Amino acid sequence: MKRLIEKGLMFGNLVRVTSPILVERYNRALRHLTGKQTTLDDFHIDISGFSPEIGAELGDELYLNQRGVNRQFILLTTEQKTAPLLNAKFSTSRGILKQFITENEPQLFALTTKDAVAGELVNSVFSVESPAKLFDIRRITVEADTTARTVATAAELGKLIDRFKAEDNAWYDDVLIAQMIGLAKQTGDVVRNPVNLSRMSFDQQNFWTAHFGGIYIFRGVDEPAAIAAGDKAALGPLPIESTFDLRDRTEIAIFLEVNGLAEPIVKARGVDGGAILHQKMDFVVAELAARMGENLSGATRRDLRALGRRYADQLPEEYQGLAALARWVEDGGPWPRITSEHPAYFYTLRAADVPDADLVNMLLAQLSPLDIRQLFICHKEAFYAAYSSWPDEKRAYVADFLDREYQVDKAGTRAALFGHEAPMEEPQNEPKTPAADMIDLVGPWGAVRRR
């Protein structure tokens, strides 16, 4: 993993903590949440305040996420909102933390000038002993305050001020006035500078969890389902309509289609489908070349095309299917018949313009693991697990490629691959081409049929 770390592809964009004042505040918050503290005076933290260095020091990678649920967090600065979330157990956690910081940024900025803000993503489940317990997670609420309870104290002071204004004889109530003065010394003028944090809650209908080998749960769709990365039989009975695992390719294809969750890359508006297909083909060639012991360090697309010609008779079905679709898109080649059982099938899809597009792209990335760029962007946990098993030739190529072609323009790459343009009105009297009619009818693979 050293190569990834050096290129900023792992542990990248973390916030460095070196100031003795911030270290002391972090320890105060850490003791407040867990009863532990660090002896380090220089470390990095993610959006939740988790530090990989402190995790190694304590011998506990889940010191802010006991049992993998109800994630706790420590905010030293609002700059943490751009940091990644390490060791994520739920796909929604980073989005919740980022939205909480963004919504409360002025208040958090003021609070963190004097103290750390500590909190928790709270739900009614404290542990998940069985997969079925995951379905009890319905809503996440963010609870947060400084270690000195500034927000709670300000709320108490606000109530006393309201009482002071409402009671006729409040000017003569020395005890009430003394209480107000005492609390005001801790919070400042809450009338001119209110100290409060929005109490935010988030419904958890659709999400991925790392528990039990990885499970995608889709409840907020027309035909709900759970999709396991491992053996679905090991999950036991689940309180949901359908349960699949990644081997159930046709069932997953039907699930995506009936719920309108995915679309063909070649049909997506504003996307160069041919270029994306060719890039995916390059990734397949790189996989084969690495297994053949080829040196891929600094390999260009021209180099990969040459390698593709050299090993043409050994290229897998993923390549053949993508190449056939690319020929149809660019050269008017014959219509490719790519069924849901074809290894190239899920490589031809991306998430539709739906609220859970990130979750769908995450699932598609795991179903098309040779597309190393999508795997890295959409499913970091699966990417790092796969990277550790690759031959060094492939690791070198992947790290160089991501550093050279993704790191330089992350937002642009994501927009090109997964962005959705507003639909344009079709000219009323302009006939569609036979190709467009075919895509509208069956997509690039042929109609998906239920078994």
Coordinates of C-alpha atoms in Angstrom, one line a residue:
M1 CA 0.0 0.0 0.0
K2 CA 3.0 2.3 0.3
R3 CA 2.8 3.2 -3.4
L4 CA -0.9 4.3 -2.9
I5 CA 0.0 6.4 0.1
E6 CA 2.9 8.1 -1.6
K7 CA 0.6 9.1 -4.5
G8 CA -2.2 10.3 -2.2
L9 CA -4.5 7.5 -3.3
M10 CA -4.8 6.1 0.3
F11 CA -5.0 8.3 3.4
G12 CA -5.1 11.3 1.1
N13 CA -6.7 14.6 2.0
L14 CA -6.6 13.9 5.8
V15 CA -6.3 16.8 8.2
R16 CA -2.9 17.0 10.0
V17 CA -2.9 17.8 13.7
T18 CA 0.3 19.2 15.1
S19 CA -0.6 22.2 17.3
P20 CA -0.3 21.3 21.0
I21 CA -3.6 23.2 21.6
L22 CA -5.5 21.0 19.1
V23 CA -3.8 17.9 20.4
E24 CA -5.0 18.8 23.9
R25 CA -8.5 19.5 22.6
Y26 CA -8.6 16.2 20.7
N27 CA -7.5 14.3 23.9
R28 CA -10.2 16.0 25.9
A29 CA -12.8 15.0 23.4
L30 CA -11.4 11.4 23.1
R31 CA -11.5 11.0 26.9
H32 CA -15.1 12.4 26.9
L33 CA -16.2 9.9 24.3
T34 CA -14.1 6.8 25.0
G35 CA -12.1 7.3 28.2
K36 CA -8.9 6.9 26.1
Q37 CA -6.2 9.3 25.1
T38 CA -3.2 9.5 22.8
T39 CA 0.4 10.3 23.5
L40 CA 1.1 11.3 19.9
D41 CA 1.8 15.0 19.2
D42 CA 1.5 14.7 15.4
F43 CA -1.2 12.8 13.6
H44 CA -3.8 12.9 10.9
I45 CA -7.6 12.7 11.2
D46 CA -10.5 12.0 8.7
I47 CA -13.9 13.7 8.5
S48 CA -15.0 11.9 11.7
G49 CA -11.8 12.7 13.7
F50 CA -10.5 9.1 13.4
S51 CA -6.7 8.9 13.1
P52 CA -5.0 5.9 11.6
E53 CA -1.9 6.6 13.7
I54 CA -3.9 6.7 16.9
G55 CA -5.8 3.5 15.9
A56 CA -2.4 1.8 15.5
E57 CA -1.2 3.2 18.9
L58 CA -4.3 2.0 20.7
G59 CA -4.5 -1.3 18.8
D60 CA -8.1 -0.5 17.9
E61 CA -9.1 0.6 14.4
L62 CA -12.7 1.1 15.7
Y63 CA -11.9 3.3 18.7
L64 CA -14.5 5.8 17.5
N65 CA -16.8 3.2 16.1
Q66 CA -17.3 0.5 18.6
R67 CA -19.1 -2.6 17.2
G68 CA -19.3 -0.8 13.9
V69 CA -22.5 1.2 14.6
N70 CA -23.3 4.6 16.1
R71 CA -20.1 6.2 14.8
Q72 CA -18.7 8.8 17.2
F73 CA -16.8 11.8 15.9
I74 CA -14.5 14.6 16.9
L75 CA -14.4 17.9 15.1
L76 CA -11.3 20.2 15.5
T77 CA -12.0 22.2 12.4
T78 CA -14.6 22.6 9.7
E79 CA -11.9 21.8 7.2
Q80 CA -12.6 18.1 8.0
K81 CA -15.7 18.3 5.8
T82 CA -13.5 17.6 2.7
A83 CA -11.6 14.7 4.3
P84 CA -12.5 11.0 3.5
L85 CA -14.1 8.7 6.0
L86 CA -11.7 5.8 6.8
N87 CA -12.9 2.3 7.8
A88 CA -16.5 3.1 6.8
K89 CA -19.0 0.5 8.0
F90 CA -22.0 2.2 6.3
S91 CA -22.1 4.0 3.0
T92 CA -24.2 6.9 4.3
S93 CA -21.9 7.9 7.2
R94 CA -19.6 10.3 5.4
G95 CA -22.5 12.0 3.6
I96 CA -24.3 12.6 6.9
L97 CA -21.2 14.0 8.6
K98 CA -20.5 16.3 5.6
Q99 CA -24.0 17.6 5.5
F100 CA -24.0 18.2 9.3
I101 CA -20.7 20.2 9.1
T102 CA -22.0 22.2 6.0
E103 CA -25.4 23.0 7.6
N104 CA -23.8 24.1 10.8
E105 CA -20.5 25.6 9.5
P106 CA -20.7 29.1 11.1
Q107 CA -21.7 27.7 14.5
L108 CA -19.0 24.9 14.3
F109 CA -16.4 27.4 13.2
A110 CA -17.1 29.6 16.3
L111 CA -17.3 26.6 18.7
T112 CA -14.0 25.0 17.4
T113 CA -12.1 28.2 18.0
K114 CA -12.3 27.4 21.7
D115 CA -13.0 23.7 22.0
A116 CA -13.4 20.4 20.2
V117 CA -16.9 19.3 19.2
A118 CA -17.7 15.7 20.0
G119 CA -20.7 13.7 18.9
E120 CA -22.3 10.6 17.6
L121 CA -24.4 9.3 14.7
V122 CA -27.2 7.7 16.8
N123 CA -29.7 5.0 15.9
S124 CA -31.7 2.6 18.0
V125 CA -29.3 -0.3 17.3
F126 CA -26.1 -0.6 19.4
S127 CA -24.8 -3.8 17.8
V128 CA -25.6 -6.1 14.9
E129 CA -25.3 -9.7 16.0
S130 CA -27.2 -11.0 13.0
P131 CA -27.8 -9.6 9.5
A132 CA -31.5 -9.3 10.3
K133 CA -30.6 -6.6 12.9
L134 CA -29.4 -4.3 10.1
F135 CA -33.0 -3.9 9.1
D136 CA -33.8 -2.2 12.5
I137 CA -31.7 0.7 11.4
R138 CA -34.2 3.2 10.1
R139 CA -33.1 6.6 11.1
I140 CA -29.8 8.3 12.1
T141 CA -29.7 11.4 14.3
V142 CA -26.6 13.6 14.8
E143 CA -26.0 14.5 18.4
A144 CA -23.1 16.9 19.1
D145 CA -21.7 19.4 21.7
T146 CA -18.4 20.7 22.8
T147 CA -16.6 18.9 25.6
A148 CA -17.6 21.8 27.9
R149 CA -21.2 21.3 27.0
T150 CA -21.4 24.8 25.5
V151 CA -24.4 24.1 23.3
A152 CA -26.4 22.5 26.1
T153 CA -25.5 25.3 28.5
A154 CA -26.6 27.9 25.9
A155 CA -29.9 26.1 25.6
E156 CA -30.3 26.2 29.4
L157 CA -29.4 29.9 29.4
G158 CA -31.9 30.5 26.6
K159 CA -34.7 29.0 28.7
L160 CA -33.7 31.2 31.7
I161 CA -33.7 34.3 29.5
D162 CA -37.2 33.4 28.2
R163 CA -38.4 32.9 31.8
F164 CA -36.8 36.3 32.8
K165 CA -38.7 38.0 30.0
A166 CA -42.0 36.3 30.8
E167 CA -42.1 36.7 34.6
D168 CA -43.3 40.0 36.0
N169 CA -41.1 39.9 39.1
A170 CA -38.0 38.5 37.4
W171 CA -36.0 41.7 38.1
Y172 CA -36.3 40.9 41.8
D173 CA -35.3 37.2 41.5
D174 CA -31.7 37.2 42.6
V175 CA -31.3 33.5 42.2
L176 CA -32.5 33.6 38.6
I177 CA -30.2 36.5 37.7
A178 CA -27.2 34.8 39.3
Q179 CA -27.9 31.6 37.3
M180 CA -28.1 33.6 34.1
I181 CA -24.8 35.4 34.9
G182 CA -23.1 32.2 35.7
L183 CA -24.1 30.5 32.5
A184 CA -23.4 33.6 30.4
K185 CA -19.8 33.4 31.6
Q186 CA -19.5 30.0 29.9
T187 CA -21.4 30.7 26.7
G188 CA -21.1 34.5 26.0
D189 CA -24.0 36.6 24.7
V190 CA -26.4 34.0 23.3
V191 CA -28.9 36.7 22.4
R192 CA -26.5 38.5 19.9
N193 CA -24.5 35.3 19.1
P194 CA -26.7 32.3 19.4
V195 CA -24.9 29.0 20.2
N196 CA -26.9 26.1 18.7
L197 CA -26.4 23.2 16.4
S198 CA -29.2 21.9 14.2
R199 CA -30.5 18.6 15.3
M200 CA -30.4 16.7 12.1
S201 CA -31.9 13.2 11.3
F202 CA -31.6 11.1 8.2
D203 CA -33.8 8.2 7.0
Q204 CA -31.8 5.1 6.2
Q205 CA -33.8 3.3 3.5
N206 CA -31.0 2.4 1.1
F207 CA -27.4 1.8 2.1
W208 CA -24.3 -0.5 2.0
T209 CA -22.8 -1.9 5.1
A210 CA -19.4 -3.7 5.6
H211 CA -20.9 -6.0 8.1
F212 CA -21.2 -9.7 7.3
G213 CA -18.9 -9.4 4.3
G214 CA -20.8 -6.5 2.7
I215 CA -24.5 -6.1 2.1
Y216 CA -26.4 -3.7 -0.1
I217 CA -29.9 -3.0 1.3
F218 CA -32.5 -1.3 -0.9
R219 CA -35.8 -0.7 0.9
G220 CA -36.9 2.6 -0.6
V221 CA -37.6 1.2 -4.1
D222 CA -40.6 -0.4 -5.8
E223 CA -39.2 -4.0 -5.5
P224 CA -36.9 -4.1 -2.4
A225 CA -34.0 -6.4 -2.1
A226 CA -30.8 -7.1 -0.2
I227 CA -27.6 -8.0 -2.2
A228 CA -24.8 -9.8 -0.4
A229 CA -21.2 -9.8 -1.5
G230 CA -20.8 -13.2 0.0
D231 CA -23.0 -16.3 0.1
K232 CA -26.7 -15.2 0.6
A233 CA -27.4 -18.5 2.4
A234 CA -25.1 -17.5 5.3
L235 CA -27.3 -14.4 6.0
G236 CA -30.3 -16.4 7.2
P237 CA -33.8 -15.2 6.9
L238 CA -34.1 -11.4 6.2
P239 CA -37.2 -9.2 6.5
I240 CA -37.1 -8.1 2.9
E241 CA -38.8 -9.2 -0.3
S242 CA -35.7 -10.6 -2.1
T243 CA -32.2 -11.6 -1.2
F244 CA -29.5 -12.1 -3.8
D245 CA -25.7 -12.4 -3.9
L246 CA -23.3 -11.3 -6.6
R247 CA -23.6 -14.7 -8.4
D248 CA -27.3 -13.9 -9.1
R249 CA -26.5 -11.9 -12.1
T250 CA -29.8 -12.2 -13.9
E251 CA -31.8 -11.5 -10.7
I252 CA -29.7 -8.4 -10.0
A253 CA -30.1 -7.2 -13.6
I254 CA -33.9 -7.5 -13.3
F255 CA -33.8 -5.7 -9.9
L256 CA -31.9 -2.8 -11.4
E257 CA -34.2 -2.6 -14.4
V258 CA -37.6 -2.8 -12.7
N259 CA -36.5 -0.2 -10.2
G260 CA -35.1 2.1 -12.9
L261 CA -31.7 2.3 -11.1
A262 CA -29.3 1.8 -14.0
E263 CA -28.9 2.9 -17.6
P264 CA -26.6 1.8 -20.5
I265 CA -23.4 3.9 -20.8
V266 CA -24.0 4.2 -24.6
K267 CA -27.4 5.7 -24.0
A268 CA -26.4 8.3 -21.4
R269 CA -26.7 11.9 -22.5
G270 CA -23.5 14.0 -22.7
V271 CA -21.3 10.9 -22.3
D272 CA -18.6 9.7 -24.8
G273 CA -19.7 6.1 -24.5
G274 CA -17.1 4.8 -27.0
A275 CA -14.2 6.4 -25.0
I276 CA -15.5 4.9 -21.8
L277 CA -15.8 1.5 -23.3
H278 CA -12.2 1.6 -24.7
Q279 CA -10.9 2.6 -21.3
K280 CA -12.6 -0.3 -19.7
M281 CA -11.1 -2.6 -22.4
D282 CA -7.6 -1.2 -21.5
F283 CA -8.2 -2.2 -17.9
V284 CA -9.0 -5.8 -19.0
V285 CA -5.9 -5.9 -21.1
A286 CA -3.8 -4.6 -18.1
E287 CA -5.2 -7.4 -15.9
L288 CA -4.2 -10.1 -18.5
A289 CA -0.8 -8.5 -19.2
A290 CA 0.0 -8.4 -15.5
R291 CA -0.8 -12.1 -15.1
M292 CA 1.5 -12.8 -18.0
G293 CA 4.3 -10.9 -16.2
E294 CA 4.5 -7.9 -18.5
N295 CA 6.1 -4.7 -17.1
L296 CA 3.2 -2.2 -17.0
S297 CA 5.1 0.7 -15.3
G298 CA 4.2 3.9 -17.2
A299 CA 2.1 1.9 -19.8
T300 CA 0.2 4.2 -22.2
R301 CA -2.9 3.4 -24.1
R302 CA -0.8 2.7 -27.1
D303 CA 1.3 0.2 -25.1
L304 CA -1.9 -1.5 -23.9
R305 CA -3.2 -1.8 -27.5
A306 CA 0.0 -3.5 -28.4
L307 CA -0.3 -5.9 -25.5
G308 CA -3.9 -6.5 -26.5
R309 CA -2.7 -7.6 -30.0
R310 CA 0.0 -9.7 -28.5
Y311 CA -2.5 -11.6 -26.3
A312 CA -5.5 -11.4 -28.6
D313 CA -6.2 -15.1 -28.4
Q314 CA -6.3 -15.0 -24.6
L315 CA -8.4 -11.9 -24.0
P316 CA -11.4 -12.8 -21.8
E317 CA -15.1 -12.4 -22.5
E318 CA -15.3 -9.1 -20.7
Y319 CA -13.0 -7.6 -23.4
Q320 CA -14.8 -9.3 -26.3
G321 CA -18.2 -8.0 -25.2
L322 CA -17.0 -4.5 -24.6
A323 CA -15.2 -4.5 -28.0
A324 CA -18.3 -5.7 -29.8
L325 CA -20.4 -2.9 -28.2
A326 CA -17.7 -0.3 -29.0
R327 CA -17.7 -1.4 -32.7
W328 CA -21.5 -1.0 -32.7
V329 CA -21.3 2.4 -31.2
E330 CA -18.5 3.8 -33.4
D331 CA -18.5 1.8 -36.6
G332 CA -22.0 0.6 -37.1
G333 CA -21.0 -3.0 -36.4
P334 CA -23.5 -5.8 -35.8
W335 CA -25.7 -5.5 -32.8
P336 CA -24.0 -7.2 -29.8
R337 CA -26.1 -9.7 -27.8
I338 CA -24.8 -9.2 -24.3
T339 CA -27.1 -11.0 -21.8
S340 CA -27.1 -10.6 -18.0
E341 CA -25.0 -13.7 -17.7
H342 CA -22.3 -12.3 -20.0
P343 CA -19.2 -11.2 -18.0
A344 CA -19.2 -7.8 -19.8
Y345 CA -22.9 -7.1 -18.9
F346 CA -22.4 -4.9 -15.8
Y347 CA -19.5 -3.1 -17.4
T348 CA -22.0 -1.6 -19.9
L349 CA -24.1 0.1 -17.1
R350 CA -23.9 3.1 -14.8
A351 CA -26.4 4.4 -12.3
A352 CA -29.4 6.3 -13.6
D353 CA -30.3 9.8 -12.4
V354 CA -31.7 8.6 -9.1
P355 CA -31.1 9.8 -5.4
D356 CA -29.1 6.7 -4.6
A357 CA -26.9 6.9 -7.7
D358 CA -23.7 6.6 -5.6
L359 CA -24.9 3.4 -4.0
V360 CA -25.9 1.9 -7.4
N361 CA -22.5 2.8 -8.9
M362 CA -20.9 1.2 -5.8
L363 CA -22.8 -2.0 -6.5
L364 CA -21.9 -1.9 -10.2
A365 CA -18.2 -1.4 -9.4
Q366 CA -18.2 -4.5 -7.3
L367 CA -19.9 -6.4 -10.2
S368 CA -17.3 -5.2 -12.7
P369 CA -14.0 -5.4 -10.7
L370 CA -11.7 -5.2 -13.7
D371 CA -12.7 -1.5 -14.1
I372 CA -10.2 -0.3 -11.6
R373 CA -11.1 3.3 -12.0
Q374 CA -14.7 2.8 -11.1
L375 CA -13.8 0.5 -8.3
F376 CA -11.4 3.1 -6.8
I377 CA -13.9 6.0 -7.2
C378 CA -17.1 4.2 -6.1
H379 CA -15.9 1.4 -3.6
K380 CA -12.7 2.2 -1.8
E381 CA -13.0 -0.8 0.6
A382 CA -13.3 -3.3 -2.3
F383 CA -10.5 -1.5 -4.2
Y384 CA -8.0 -1.7 -1.4
A385 CA -8.9 -5.4 -0.8
A386 CA -8.4 -6.2 -4.5
Y387 CA -5.2 -4.1 -4.7
S388 CA -3.5 -6.2 -2.0
S389 CA -4.0 -9.4 -4.0
W390 CA -2.8 -8.1 -7.4
P391 CA 0.7 -8.8 -8.8
D392 CA 3.1 -6.0 -8.4
E393 CA 3.0 -5.3 -12.2
K394 CA -0.7 -4.5 -12.0
R395 CA -0.4 -2.5 -8.7
A396 CA 2.3 -0.3 -10.4
Y397 CA 0.1 0.3 -13.5
V398 CA -3.0 1.1 -11.5
A399 CA -1.3 3.5 -9.1
D400 CA 0.4 5.3 -12.0
F401 CA -2.9 5.5 -14.0
L402 CA -5.0 6.8 -11.1
D403 CA -2.3 9.4 -10.2
R404 CA -1.9 10.5 -13.8
E405 CA -5.5 10.5 -15.1
Y406 CA -7.7 10.7 -12.1
Q407 CA -6.0 12.8 -9.4
V408 CA -5.4 15.7 -11.7
D409 CA -9.2 16.3 -12.3
K410 CA -11.3 14.3 -9.9
A411 CA -14.5 16.3 -10.3
G412 CA -14.2 16.3 -14.1
T413 CA -13.6 12.6 -14.2
R414 CA -16.6 11.9 -12.0
A415 CA -18.8 14.2 -14.1
A416 CA -17.7 12.5 -17.3
L417 CA -18.4 9.0 -16.0
F418 CA -21.4 9.5 -13.7
G419 CA -22.8 13.0 -14.3
H420 CA -26.3 13.5 -15.7
E421 CA -27.3 16.3 -18.0
A422 CA -30.8 17.7 -18.1
P423 CA -32.8 15.9 -20.9
M424 CA -33.3 17.9 -24.1
E425 CA -36.6 17.9 -25.9
E426 CA -36.6 15.6 -29.0
P427 CA -37.6 17.3 -32.2
Q428 CA -41.2 16.4 -32.8
N429 CA -40.9 15.4 -36.5
E430 CA -37.4 14.0 -36.5
P431 CA -37.3 10.2 -36.8
K432 CA -35.1 8.1 -34.5
T433 CA -32.3 6.0 -35.9
P434 CA -32.8 2.2 -35.8
A435 CA -29.9 2.1 -33.2
A436 CA -31.7 4.6 -30.9
D437 CA -34.9 2.6 -31.2
M438 CA -33.0 -0.6 -30.3
I439 CA -31.4 0.9 -27.2
D440 CA -34.8 2.3 -26.0
L441 CA -36.3 -1.1 -26.5
V442 CA -33.8 -3.5 -25.0
G443 CA -30.6 -1.6 -23.9
P444 CA -27.2 -2.7 -25.2
W445 CA -27.5 -6.2 -23.9
G446 CA -30.9 -7.5 -25.1
A447 CA -34.0 -7.8 -23.0
V448 CA -33.6 -9.2 -19.5
R449 CA -36.0 -12.0 -18.7
R450 CA -37.0 -13.4 -15.4
R451 CA -36.0 -17.0 -14.7

